[in-house]
Amino acid sequence: MAKLKAYSVVVFAASAMAFAALLIVFLVVLAVAGLDAADEVWSGIYPGVAWLIALIVCSKFMTR
């Protein structure tokens, strides 16, 4: 049960980290290229890639 709780904390932290990263990228692209280009940040493969990178980072630092 403790391992399940630890895994759920890692997944939750990765989701929050990925959302924050996507929000920052969205705001930067919005300022540089406009709304049409910034809208592409929330679709396609970008959310999946951001979540996988955040999951790797969180699992590395939070499972110790």
PDB file of C-alpha atoms in Angstrom, residues 20-48:
ATOM      1  CA  ALA A  20       3.224  24.054 -15.548  1.00  0.00           C
ATOM      2  CA  ALA A  21       5.729  23.464 -18.350  1.00  0.00           C
ATOM      3  CA  LEU A  22       2.991  23.531 -21.008  1.00  0.00           C
ATOM      4  CA  LEU A  23       1.559  26.718 -19.516  1.00  0.00           C
ATOM      5  CA  ILE A  24       4.948  28.441 -19.637  1.00  0.00           C
ATOM      6  CA  VAL A  25       5.540  27.298 -23.220  1.00  0.00           C
ATOM      7  CA  PHE A  26       2.027  28.461 -24.154  1.00  0.00           C
ATOM      8  CA  LEU A  27       2.644  31.941 -22.721  1.00  0.00           C
ATOM      9  CA  VAL A  28       6.031  32.260 -24.435  1.00  0.00           C
ATOM     10  CA  VAL A  29       4.674  31.151 -27.806  1.00  0.00           C
ATOM     11  CA  LEU A  30       1.655  33.409 -27.322  1.00  0.00           C
ATOM     12  CA  ALA A  31       3.903  36.420 -26.806  1.00  0.00           C
ATOM     13  CA  VAL A  32       6.170  35.550 -29.733  1.00  0.00           C
ATOM     14  CA  ALA A  33       3.932  34.066 -32.415  1.00  0.00           C
ATOM     15  CA  GLY A  34       0.316  34.803 -31.507  1.00  0.00           C
ATOM     16  CA  LEU A  35      -2.721  32.800 -30.524  1.00  0.00           C
ATOM     17  CA  ASP A  36      -2.884  30.527 -33.574  1.00  0.00           C
ATOM     18  CA  ALA A  37       0.579  29.110 -32.947  1.00  0.00           C
ATOM     19  CA  ALA A  38       0.138  28.996 -29.164  1.00  0.00           C
ATOM     20  CA  ASP A  39      -3.025  26.925 -29.484  1.00  0.00           C
ATOM     21  CA  GLU A  40      -0.945  24.100 -30.984  1.00  0.00           C
ATOM     22  CA  VAL A  41       0.872  23.662 -27.637  1.00  0.00           C
ATOM     23  CA  TRP A  42      -2.214  22.013 -26.087  1.00  0.00           C
ATOM     24  CA  SER A  43      -2.789  19.535 -28.905  1.00  0.00           C
ATOM     25  CA  GLY A  44      -0.823  16.893 -30.704  1.00  0.00           C
ATOM     26  CA  ILE A  45       2.123  15.136 -29.146  1.00  0.00           C
ATOM     27  CA  TYR A  46       3.361  18.004 -26.966  1.00  0.00           C
ATOM     28  CA  PRO A  47       1.318  17.182 -23.815  1.00  0.00           C
ATOM     29  CA  GLY A  48       2.395  13.537 -23.955  1.00  0.00           C
TER      30      GLY A  48
END
